[in-house]
Amino acid sequence: MRTKFVRDLSVDEYELYRRHAAIIRKFSKDHELFRLVVRAFEAYERFMKNAVEAVRSNAELNQEALVDYSFEPGALILEFLNTSRIFVDHFRLKIIRAFGECSAELTSHVDLLGSEFDKYFSYRLLYKLRNYTTHCGLPLLHFQLKRVPGEHASLIVTMEPGELLDSFDGWGKIVRGDLESHKNDLYVLPLLRENVGSIHYIFHSLYGELYRDEVLDSLDLRIFGVGLPRNGLCNCGGRARCPRASSDFGVCGCSRDEMPH
């Protein structure tokens, strides 16, 4: 790739470039944390798909052979919970450093997290499950295997509400009530999938309210004679980086209905 020399930058232009580059770097680091959560979910989903294919195609596998598959799902769930915790803690501290502990910005962010907690059982449960793993290790996972060799198969990972209640007393009144009301096992994959939607919504809302204009302004390089980049953040005019097009999405103007559930 050749670099075409146009002209020297003035001191003011160089300082402007450095300022905008720093803003973009900060956004990139924040976005990487979000991508880690998405990647952890995708790793779990990919493992389950591969495991189902192995179960379907291998005539020797049976329910007892599932012991070979019992470790990896738990490890991947723990990775998802850890990256989610890092994501939430990072942005809370980011807002406190920038605006202060008594700021309206922090109050708004706490309200946003509280709204997700109130609306979605998946968010409430996995929020508490992060604390569970700190004190109790991984929850006991159950595996349901159904298959017709060479034709079709299903492998479902679940958690039993009663076992969760018996092994941990830190669920809190709301989540304890949720678990007590669930008579059937909890399916892990739908819980993780919905929680990724909440994490995306939190990231999108945070940048939409506090940082979006700043980052979009820094990405607009027309001050140096370069057009607005087509990748990265967007106003969703072309839907180039929206959730429906890719899981590796950034800040956009999508409505909640268009986010992954």
XYZ file of N, CA and C in Angstrom:
783
model
N 0.844 -1.196 0.000
C 0.000 0.000 0.000
C 0.876 1.243 0.000
N 0.658 2.148 -0.939
C 1.431 3.382 -1.018
C 0.747 4.496 -0.236
N 1.574 5.302 0.411
C 1.078 6.471 1.119
C 1.395 7.711 0.306
N 0.369 8.445 -0.018
C 0.554 9.645 -0.826
C 0.783 10.841 0.083
N 1.895 11.531 -0.118
C 2.201 12.721 0.658
C 1.429 13.900 0.078
N 0.681 14.566 0.924
C -0.109 15.717 0.466
C 0.517 17.012 0.958
N 0.625 17.146 2.267
C 1.233 18.346 2.835
C 1.546 18.083 4.296
N 2.367 18.939 4.872
C 2.655 18.853 6.298
C 1.451 19.331 7.098
N 1.257 18.712 8.276
C 0.226 19.182 9.187
C 0.762 20.342 10.008
N -0.103 21.279 10.273
C 0.273 22.352 11.183
C 0.268 21.811 12.605
N 0.840 22.570 13.523
C 0.862 22.148 14.922
C -0.553 21.973 15.454
N -1.434 22.910 15.121
C -2.818 22.825 15.591
C -3.522 21.599 15.018
N -3.290 21.307 13.739
C -3.903 20.132 13.120
C -3.396 18.845 13.757
N -2.105 18.822 14.058
C -1.528 17.630 14.670
C -2.115 17.393 16.061
N -2.259 18.460 16.842
C -2.840 18.323 18.174
C -4.296 17.899 18.084
N -5.013 18.418 17.064
C -6.403 18.022 16.860
C -6.488 16.537 16.516
N -5.568 16.096 15.658
C -5.519 14.683 15.283
C -5.256 13.809 16.509
N -4.306 14.216 17.336
C -3.971 13.433 18.528
C -5.168 13.337 19.472
N -5.895 14.440 19.621
C -7.052 14.438 20.524
C -8.128 13.476 20.024
N -8.409 13.560 18.719
C -9.444 12.681 18.170
C -8.982 11.221 18.155
N -7.694 10.992 17.914
C -7.174 9.625 17.929
C -7.308 9.010 19.320
N -7.104 9.818 20.356
C -7.238 9.324 21.726
C -8.680 8.931 22.022
N -9.624 9.709 21.518
C -11.042 9.392 21.712
C -11.388 8.070 21.033
N -10.880 7.886 19.822
C -11.154 6.653 19.083
C -10.525 5.452 19.785
N -9.314 5.631 20.315
C -8.660 4.533 21.035
C -9.471 4.121 22.261
N -9.999 5.111 22.979
C -10.811 4.802 24.161
C -12.070 4.041 23.766
N -12.694 4.480 22.669
C -13.873 3.761 22.200
C -13.517 2.328 21.812
N -12.393 2.163 21.134
C -11.981 0.825 20.701
C -11.779 -0.099 21.896
N -11.174 0.417 22.960
C -10.960 -0.397 24.160
C -12.297 -0.760 24.801
N -13.215 0.195 24.853
C -14.540 -0.089 25.406
C -15.277 -1.120 24.553
N -15.185 -0.940 23.246
C -15.882 -1.849 22.338
C -15.304 -3.255 22.425
N -14.007 -3.354 22.683
C -13.388 -4.670 22.829
C -13.970 -5.428 24.020
N -14.283 -4.724 25.100
C -14.909 -5.382 26.245
C -16.275 -5.935 25.869
N -17.023 -5.150 25.108
C -18.321 -5.630 24.635
C -18.148 -6.854 23.740
N -17.163 -6.797 22.853
C -16.923 -7.923 21.946
C -16.527 -9.187 22.706
N -15.844 -9.029 23.839
C -15.477 -10.197 24.641
C -16.713 -10.921 25.166
N -17.724 -10.149 25.571
C -18.972 -10.765 26.025
C -19.630 -11.521 24.880
N -19.709 -10.877 23.717
C -20.317 -11.518 22.548
C -19.531 -12.768 22.162
N -18.203 -12.660 22.184
C -17.369 -13.800 21.801
C -17.553 -14.969 22.764
N -17.701 -14.667 24.058
C -17.916 -15.736 25.037
C -19.232 -16.454 24.764
N -20.269 -15.690 24.428
C -21.542 -16.324 24.085
C -21.416 -17.158 22.818
N -20.768 -16.607 21.813
C -20.629 -17.327 20.547
C -19.808 -18.605 20.723
N -18.828 -18.581 21.627
C -18.030 -19.782 21.887
C -18.902 -20.880 22.495
N -19.779 -20.489 23.413
C -20.699 -21.470 24.004
C -21.656 -22.016 22.950
N -22.220 -21.127 22.164
C -23.168 -21.538 21.126
C -22.497 -22.455 20.107
N -21.269 -22.118 19.729
C -20.533 -22.923 18.751
C -20.215 -24.310 19.319
N -19.818 -24.361 20.595
C -19.537 -25.660 21.202
C -20.779 -26.538 21.200
N -21.924 -25.959 21.536
C -23.152 -26.742 21.583
C -23.521 -27.273 20.204
N -23.353 -26.454 19.180
C -23.656 -26.905 17.820
C -22.725 -28.043 17.409
N -21.437 -27.900 17.713
C -20.474 -28.949 17.368
C -20.745 -30.231 18.153
N -21.134 -30.077 19.422
C -21.431 -31.249 20.239
C -22.649 -31.992 19.706
N -23.660 -31.243 19.294
C -24.858 -31.867 18.728
C -24.510 -32.645 17.469
N -23.664 -32.076 16.626
C -23.270 -32.766 15.400
C -22.494 -34.042 15.723
N -21.627 -33.976 16.738
C -20.879 -35.169 17.135
C -21.813 -36.249 17.668
N -22.790 -35.833 18.460
C -23.765 -36.782 18.997
C -24.594 -37.392 17.873
N -24.979 -36.586 16.917
C -25.816 -37.071 15.809
C -25.082 -38.085 14.943
N -23.802 -37.835 14.699
C -23.073 -38.641 13.724
C -22.365 -39.854 14.326
N -22.232 -39.905 15.655
C -21.490 -40.994 16.300
C -22.468 -41.988 16.921
N -22.551 -43.154 16.349
C -23.507 -44.159 16.816
C -23.134 -44.736 18.175
N -21.888 -44.548 18.623
C -21.434 -45.144 19.876
C -21.787 -44.295 21.092
N -22.142 -43.031 20.860
C -22.408 -42.141 21.985
C -23.756 -42.458 22.618
N -23.812 -42.350 23.943
C -25.063 -42.520 24.665
C -25.082 -41.549 25.840
N -26.108 -41.662 26.687
C -26.253 -40.725 27.796
C -25.032 -40.743 28.716
N -24.447 -41.926 28.943
C -23.284 -42.020 29.825
C -22.067 -41.320 29.234
N -22.002 -41.280 27.914
C -20.855 -40.651 27.264
C -20.875 -39.134 27.394
N -21.972 -38.580 27.910
C -22.057 -37.126 28.053
C -21.060 -36.575 29.061
N -20.479 -37.455 29.883
C -19.474 -36.985 30.830
C -18.332 -36.295 30.098
N -18.075 -36.699 28.866
C -17.014 -36.078 28.076
C -17.359 -34.645 27.692
N -18.633 -34.307 27.724
C -19.062 -32.970 27.323
C -19.435 -32.094 28.525
N -19.260 -32.598 29.729
C -19.759 -31.888 30.904
C -18.860 -30.749 31.353
N -17.576 -30.807 31.031
C -16.654 -29.775 31.515
C -16.742 -28.492 30.699
N -16.699 -28.607 29.387
C -16.583 -27.427 28.530
C -17.750 -26.456 28.660
N -19.015 -26.904 28.699
C -20.101 -25.931 28.860
C -19.967 -25.100 30.126
N -19.592 -25.738 31.243
C -19.419 -24.990 32.481
C -18.311 -23.962 32.383
N -17.201 -24.346 31.756
C -16.086 -23.411 31.588
C -16.490 -22.229 30.719
N -17.259 -22.484 29.677
C -17.682 -21.410 28.776
C -18.713 -20.504 29.436
N -19.590 -21.079 30.238
C -20.544 -20.258 30.991
C -19.801 -19.352 31.968
N -18.802 -19.904 32.652
C -18.009 -19.098 33.584
C -17.302 -17.964 32.851
N -16.784 -18.227 31.664
C -16.138 -17.182 30.863
C -17.135 -16.088 30.512
N -18.341 -16.465 30.152
C -19.370 -15.472 29.838
C -19.695 -14.619 31.061
N -19.857 -15.251 32.208
C -20.168 -14.511 33.428
C -19.033 -13.565 33.803
N -17.796 -14.009 33.664
C -16.646 -13.169 34.018
C -16.515 -11.966 33.096
N -16.668 -12.186 31.791
C -16.562 -11.055 30.863
C -17.712 -10.082 31.067
N -18.890 -10.584 31.414
C -20.024 -9.701 31.696
C -19.755 -8.851 32.927
N -19.168 -9.464 33.949
C -18.842 -8.720 35.165
C -17.823 -7.615 34.869
N -16.785 -7.949 34.115
C -15.772 -6.955 33.752
C -16.406 -5.816 32.973
N -17.280 -6.149 32.033
C -17.965 -5.135 31.229
C -18.743 -4.170 32.120
N -19.576 -4.697 33.009
C -20.419 -3.850 33.861
C -19.560 -3.011 34.806
N -18.575 -3.628 35.449
C -17.728 -2.898 36.400
C -16.920 -1.805 35.704
N -16.418 -2.101 34.503
C -15.606 -1.125 33.774
C -16.391 0.144 33.489
N -17.602 0.002 32.981
C -18.344 1.194 32.581
C -18.845 1.983 33.780
N -19.113 1.323 34.871
C -19.466 2.059 36.085
C -18.291 2.930 36.528
N -17.095 2.347 36.574
C -15.917 3.114 36.977
C -15.579 4.195 35.960
N -15.800 3.923 34.696
C -15.534 4.913 33.646
C -16.388 6.161 33.859
N -17.659 5.953 34.170
C -18.561 7.086 34.386
C -18.202 7.821 35.672
N -17.853 7.088 36.722
C -17.472 7.728 37.987
C -16.234 8.596 37.793
N -15.240 8.080 37.069
C -14.020 8.861 36.844
C -14.299 10.123 36.034
N -15.196 10.021 35.081
C -15.458 11.155 34.195
C -16.418 12.172 34.801
N -17.414 11.699 35.548
C -18.487 12.599 35.981
C -18.685 12.657 37.494
N -18.121 11.696 38.234
C -18.260 11.702 39.682
C -19.332 10.742 40.179
N -19.206 10.366 41.461
C -20.129 9.387 42.043
C -21.517 9.955 42.282
N -21.635 11.249 42.368
C -22.943 11.863 42.619
C -23.526 12.486 41.360
N -23.031 12.089 40.208
C -23.430 12.723 38.948
C -24.750 12.176 38.430
N -25.404 13.010 37.622
C -26.632 12.577 36.946
C -26.336 11.462 35.956
N -25.131 11.506 35.379
C -24.756 10.470 34.409
C -24.696 9.088 35.065
N -24.120 9.028 36.267
C -24.049 7.742 36.959
C -25.443 7.284 37.385
N -26.247 8.213 37.857
C -27.618 7.866 38.236
C -28.384 7.298 37.054
N -28.210 7.924 35.890
C -28.877 7.448 34.680
C -28.403 6.048 34.309
N -27.105 5.811 34.452
C -26.555 4.498 34.120
C -27.059 3.430 35.090
N -27.093 3.750 36.367
C -27.607 2.808 37.362
C -29.078 2.503 37.084
N -29.830 3.528 36.698
C -31.241 3.319 36.353
C -31.383 2.401 35.144
N -30.469 2.557 34.179
C -30.490 1.701 32.991
C -30.264 0.239 33.374
N -29.270 -0.011 34.219
C -29.016 -1.377 34.672
C -30.197 -1.911 35.472
N -30.774 -1.044 36.289
C -31.932 -1.457 37.080
C -33.123 -1.812 36.212
N -33.279 -1.088 35.109
C -34.373 -1.373 34.181
C -34.213 -2.751 33.549
N -32.978 -3.076 33.130
C -32.738 -4.411 32.572
C -32.984 -5.486 33.634
N -32.576 -5.214 34.854
C -32.793 -6.152 35.960
C -34.281 -6.391 36.175
N -35.059 -5.323 36.131
C -36.503 -5.438 36.371
C -37.232 -6.139 35.227
N -36.783 -5.918 33.992
C -37.515 -6.415 32.822
C -37.221 -7.870 32.492
N -35.975 -8.291 32.703
C -35.544 -9.571 32.145
C -35.061 -10.523 33.233
N -35.723 -11.673 33.333
C -35.298 -12.709 34.271
C -33.871 -13.149 33.979
N -33.514 -13.227 32.704
C -32.160 -13.651 32.338
C -31.120 -12.711 32.929
N -31.376 -11.402 32.871
C -30.415 -10.442 33.417
C -30.323 -10.597 34.931
N -31.479 -10.740 35.598
C -31.477 -10.891 37.058
C -30.728 -12.152 37.480
N -31.044 -13.245 36.820
C -30.447 -14.520 37.218
C -28.941 -14.533 36.993
N -28.505 -14.100 35.812
C -27.071 -14.151 35.512
C -26.295 -13.126 36.335
N -26.932 -12.010 36.677
C -26.310 -11.034 37.582
C -26.010 -11.699 38.925
N -26.985 -12.413 39.462
C -26.786 -13.104 40.735
C -25.895 -14.333 40.581
N -25.954 -14.956 39.410
C -25.139 -16.146 39.188
C -23.650 -15.802 39.190
N -23.316 -14.569 38.824
C -21.913 -14.142 38.911
C -21.439 -14.196 40.364
N -22.303 -13.761 41.289
C -21.960 -13.851 42.709
C -21.948 -15.306 43.178
N -22.856 -16.085 42.649
C -22.916 -17.510 42.990
C -21.588 -18.193 42.691
N -21.047 -17.958 41.504
C -19.808 -18.637 41.113
C -18.630 -18.208 41.982
N -18.662 -16.979 42.498
C -17.594 -16.513 43.383
C -17.570 -17.309 44.683
N -18.750 -17.632 45.200
C -18.841 -18.292 46.504
C -19.013 -19.808 46.417
N -19.634 -20.272 45.346
C -20.016 -21.691 45.281
C -19.430 -22.438 44.094
N -18.697 -21.754 43.231
C -18.211 -22.406 42.028
C -19.311 -22.520 40.988
N -19.124 -23.383 40.036
C -20.101 -23.544 38.968
C -21.358 -24.237 39.477
N -22.528 -23.810 38.994
C -23.752 -24.533 39.341
C -23.761 -25.906 38.682
N -24.527 -26.810 39.258
C -24.653 -28.147 38.684
C -25.456 -28.058 37.388
N -24.867 -28.539 36.312
C -25.527 -28.521 35.012
C -26.104 -29.898 34.709
N -27.253 -29.891 34.042
C -27.897 -31.131 33.626
C -27.919 -31.187 32.103
N -27.766 -32.387 31.572
C -27.685 -32.570 30.119
C -28.805 -33.500 29.662
N -29.539 -33.038 28.666
C -30.606 -33.841 28.079
C -30.206 -34.197 26.649
N -30.077 -35.485 26.400
C -29.662 -35.964 25.082
C -30.809 -36.716 24.418
N -31.123 -36.300 23.191
C -32.098 -37.012 22.371
C -31.508 -37.129 20.973
N -31.601 -38.334 20.393
C -31.019 -38.475 19.072
C -31.532 -39.712 18.360
N -31.493 -39.617 17.035
C -31.641 -40.751 16.134
C -30.344 -40.784 15.346
N -29.453 -41.768 15.611
C -28.119 -41.761 14.993
C -28.162 -41.564 13.489
N -27.369 -40.609 13.033
C -27.262 -40.326 11.612
C -28.360 -39.450 11.062
N -29.371 -39.125 11.879
C -30.489 -38.321 11.380
C -30.606 -36.985 12.116
N -30.936 -37.028 13.372
C -31.059 -35.771 14.111
C -30.714 -36.009 15.579
N -30.389 -34.921 16.263
C -30.013 -35.013 17.675
C -30.234 -33.669 18.342
N -30.382 -33.697 19.647
C -30.441 -32.467 20.436
C -29.689 -32.693 21.739
N -28.995 -31.681 22.161
C -28.256 -31.699 23.425
C -28.589 -30.407 24.149
N -29.259 -30.512 25.278
C -29.753 -29.347 25.999
C -29.107 -29.297 27.379
N -28.591 -28.131 27.740
C -27.981 -27.918 29.050
C -28.942 -27.098 29.902
N -29.214 -27.575 31.092
C -30.164 -26.895 31.967
C -29.598 -26.762 33.379
N -30.245 -25.901 34.156
C -29.994 -25.785 35.592
C -31.316 -25.997 36.309
N -31.254 -26.607 37.472
C -32.473 -26.889 38.233
C -32.672 -25.807 39.292
N -33.804 -25.099 39.287
C -34.029 -24.012 40.251
C -33.857 -24.453 41.704
N -34.374 -25.638 42.042
C -34.273 -26.100 43.425
C -32.837 -26.257 43.886
N -31.985 -26.761 43.016
C -30.572 -26.931 43.360
C -29.887 -25.583 43.535
N -30.242 -24.620 42.707
C -29.672 -23.279 42.847
C -30.073 -22.666 44.180
N -31.336 -22.831 44.560
C -31.822 -22.274 45.823
C -31.155 -22.944 47.023
N -30.983 -24.242 46.949
C -30.424 -24.984 48.085
C -28.934 -24.720 48.295
N -28.238 -24.350 47.235
C -26.779 -24.238 47.325
C -26.277 -22.809 47.526
N -27.190 -21.817 47.571
C -26.752 -20.419 47.676
C -27.864 -19.616 48.325
N -27.495 -18.774 49.300
C -28.507 -17.974 49.993
C -28.425 -16.493 49.644
N -27.686 -16.170 48.570
C -27.511 -14.768 48.210
C -28.286 -14.334 46.979
N -29.388 -15.016 46.680
C -30.150 -14.677 45.472
C -30.919 -13.371 45.613
N -31.244 -12.988 46.824
C -32.080 -11.816 47.016
C -33.550 -12.176 46.871
N -34.408 -11.305 47.354
C -35.845 -11.595 47.396
C -36.434 -11.807 46.010
N -36.067 -10.956 45.046
C -36.691 -11.011 43.723
C -36.293 -12.276 42.977
N -34.988 -12.540 42.885
C -34.527 -13.708 42.130
C -34.910 -14.997 42.848
N -34.902 -14.978 44.163
C -35.365 -16.163 44.899
C -36.816 -16.463 44.541
N -37.631 -15.413 44.479
C -39.021 -15.613 44.079
C -39.138 -16.143 42.661
N -38.280 -15.624 41.759
C -38.264 -16.134 40.381
C -37.982 -17.631 40.360
N -36.945 -18.033 41.087
C -36.538 -19.436 41.076
C -37.597 -20.328 41.719
N -38.215 -19.840 42.767
C -39.262 -20.628 43.429
C -40.474 -20.823 42.530
N -40.720 -19.854 41.649
C -41.888 -19.944 40.759
C -41.623 -20.794 39.524
N -40.347 -21.081 39.237
C -40.006 -21.908 38.077
C -40.089 -23.389 38.471
N -41.057 -24.069 37.914
C -41.242 -25.485 38.228
C -40.400 -26.385 37.329
N -39.995 -25.864 36.177
C -39.212 -26.653 35.231
C -37.755 -26.210 35.241
N -36.898 -27.011 34.644
C -35.483 -26.662 34.545
C -35.287 -25.406 33.705
N -34.186 -24.711 33.949
C -33.854 -23.481 33.229
C -32.925 -23.820 32.073
N -33.310 -23.439 30.866
C -32.495 -23.709 29.682
C -31.407 -22.644 29.569
N -30.169 -23.076 29.525
C -29.037 -22.154 29.601
C -28.905 -21.297 28.349
N -28.968 -21.890 27.166
C -28.705 -21.151 25.932
C -29.642 -19.960 25.738
N -30.962 -20.095 25.902
C -31.834 -18.916 25.758
C -31.532 -17.821 26.779
N -31.131 -18.218 27.994
C -30.775 -17.221 29.006
C -29.562 -16.410 28.569
N -28.539 -17.090 28.061
C -27.340 -16.390 27.604
C -27.655 -15.507 26.407
N -28.459 -16.021 25.480
C -28.773 -15.255 24.271
C -29.511 -13.958 24.617
N -30.492 -14.048 25.508
C -31.233 -12.849 25.894
C -30.339 -11.881 26.660
N -29.434 -12.411 27.466
C -28.539 -11.554 28.236
C -27.584 -10.782 27.338
N -27.151 -11.391 26.239
C -26.318 -10.665 25.276
C -27.089 -9.474 24.724
N -28.397 -9.652 24.496
C -29.210 -8.526 24.057
C -29.212 -7.394 25.068
N -29.268 -7.732 26.352
C -29.214 -6.704 27.396
C -27.863 -6.004 27.418
N -26.785 -6.776 27.288
C -25.449 -6.181 27.287
C -25.291 -5.238 26.100
N -25.782 -5.650 24.936
C -25.716 -4.761 23.773
C -26.508 -3.493 24.016
N -27.695 -3.633 24.578
C -28.540 -2.464 24.823
C -27.870 -1.501 25.799
N -27.223 -2.032 26.824
C -26.514 -1.186 27.788
C -25.371 -0.447 27.107
N -24.594 -1.166 26.315
C -23.468 -0.532 25.614
C -23.962 0.537 24.646
N -24.966 0.203 23.865
C -25.521 1.151 22.899
C -26.081 2.387 23.600
N -26.826 2.177 24.683
C -27.439 3.301 25.388
C -26.390 4.190 26.036
N -25.364 3.570 26.618
C -24.297 4.347 27.254
C -23.619 5.258 26.249
N -23.204 4.688 25.114
C -22.532 5.509 24.111
C -23.504 6.444 23.420
N -24.744 6.012 23.264
C -25.725 6.888 22.640
C -25.979 8.139 23.454
N -25.966 8.000 24.783
C -26.271 9.129 25.652
C -25.045 9.976 25.989
N -23.893 9.342 26.176
C -22.742 10.058 26.725
C -21.611 10.316 25.737
N -21.388 9.400 24.802
C -20.150 9.479 24.024
C -20.339 9.429 22.510
N -21.533 9.131 22.047
C -21.700 8.872 20.617
C -21.285 10.055 19.757
N -21.775 11.253 20.069
C -21.457 12.421 19.239
C -19.959 12.686 19.223
N -19.329 12.516 20.378
C -17.891 12.742 20.476
C -17.125 11.768 19.594
N -17.513 10.492 19.639
C -16.805 9.485 18.851
C -17.073 9.665 17.369
N -18.329 9.918 17.010
C -18.646 10.128 15.595
C -17.908 11.343 15.048
N -17.797 12.372 15.867
C -17.062 13.564 15.441
C -15.592 13.235 15.213
N -15.024 12.403 16.075
C -13.619 12.030 15.923
C -13.396 11.135 14.716
N -14.401 10.355 14.346
C -14.285 9.496 13.172
C -14.475 10.255 11.867
N -15.043 11.441 11.946
C -15.272 12.238 10.744
C -13.976 12.960 10.394
N -13.239 12.410 9.437
C -11.914 12.932 9.094
C -11.958 13.956 7.970
N -13.118 14.521 7.721
C -13.203 15.484 6.627
C -12.387 16.743 6.905
N -12.046 16.944 8.195
C -11.201 18.100 8.513
C -9.831 17.956 7.864
N -9.466 16.699 7.503
C -8.202 16.461 6.815
C -8.427 16.087 5.361
N -9.634 16.339 4.859
C -9.916 16.050 3.463
C -10.279 14.618 3.189
N -10.672 13.869 4.243
C -11.038 12.464 4.088
C -12.494 12.298 4.474
N -13.234 11.519 3.712
C -14.648 11.331 3.977
C -14.897 10.515 5.229
N -16.125 10.530 5.682
C -16.526 9.782 6.865
C -16.369 8.288 6.623
N -15.699 7.564 7.500
C -15.514 6.126 7.305
C -16.849 5.395 7.210
N -16.859 4.321 6.435
C -18.085 3.562 6.248
C -18.256 2.468 7.300
N -17.186 2.118 8.000
C -17.269 1.070 9.013
C -17.109 1.676 10.394
N -17.498 0.902 11.408
C -17.359 1.370 12.772
C -18.683 1.878 13.285
N -18.724 3.066 13.856
C -19.965 3.635 14.327
C -20.786 4.080 13.133
N -22.079 4.166 13.342
C -22.927 4.560 12.223
C -24.176 5.233 12.742
N -24.847 5.905 11.837
C -26.156 6.461 12.124
C -27.261 5.549 11.610
N -26.855 4.360 11.160
C -27.773 3.322 10.720
C -28.481 3.646 9.422
N -27.994 4.615 8.689
C -28.599 4.879 7.399
C -28.469 3.706 6.462
N -27.262 3.107 6.419
C -27.038 1.972 5.536
C -27.068 0.638 6.243
N -27.290 0.626 7.563
C -27.328 -0.603 8.342
C -26.059 -1.427 8.185
N -24.922 -0.752 7.920
C -23.699 -1.490 7.605
C -23.160 -2.256 8.805
N -23.355 -1.707 10.015
C -22.768 -2.362 11.185
C -23.819 -2.626 12.259
N -25.042 -2.843 11.847
C -26.104 -3.045 12.816
C -26.171 -4.501 13.254
N -26.837 -4.790 14.382
C -26.871 -6.154 14.893
C -27.392 -7.172 13.896
N -28.327 -6.780 13.055
C -28.883 -7.737 12.109
C -27.856 -8.163 11.075
N -26.842 -7.318 10.842
C -25.829 -7.637 9.838
C -24.651 -8.387 10.429
N -24.359 -8.174 11.710
C -23.160 -8.778 12.291
C -23.252 -8.741 13.801
N -22.674 -9.747 14.453
C -22.614 -9.733 15.911
C -21.512 -8.808 16.403
N -20.640 -8.404 15.519
C -19.524 -7.526 15.867
C -19.936 -6.089 15.621
N -21.035 -5.677 16.285
C -21.580 -4.364 15.992
C -21.065 -3.324 16.968
N -21.138 -2.079 16.542
C -20.683 -0.996 17.387
C -21.835 -0.138 17.842
N -21.657 1.160 17.877
C -22.688 2.077 18.312
C -23.550 2.441 17.124
N -24.831 2.365 17.290
C -25.720 2.641 16.168
C -27.032 3.174 16.687
N -27.933 3.441 15.778
C -29.224 4.001 16.144
C -30.344 2.998 16.102
N -30.039 1.703 16.228
C -31.072 0.673 16.164
C -32.006 0.796 17.360
N -33.243 0.437 17.150
C -34.172 0.357 18.263
C -33.964 -0.952 18.997
N -34.521 -1.064 20.202
C -34.352 -2.285 20.990
C -34.932 -3.491 20.251
N -35.991 -3.280 19.460
C -36.618 -4.392 18.748
C -35.688 -5.025 17.732
N -34.665 -4.281 17.297
C -33.762 -4.790 16.280
C -32.522 -5.438 16.879
N -32.437 -5.470 18.185
C -31.271 -6.048 18.837
C -31.490 -7.530 19.069
N -30.406 -8.278 19.242
C -30.540 -9.724 19.404
C -31.219 -10.093 20.706
N -32.066 -11.098 20.676
C -32.751 -11.579 21.877
C -32.465 -13.051 22.063
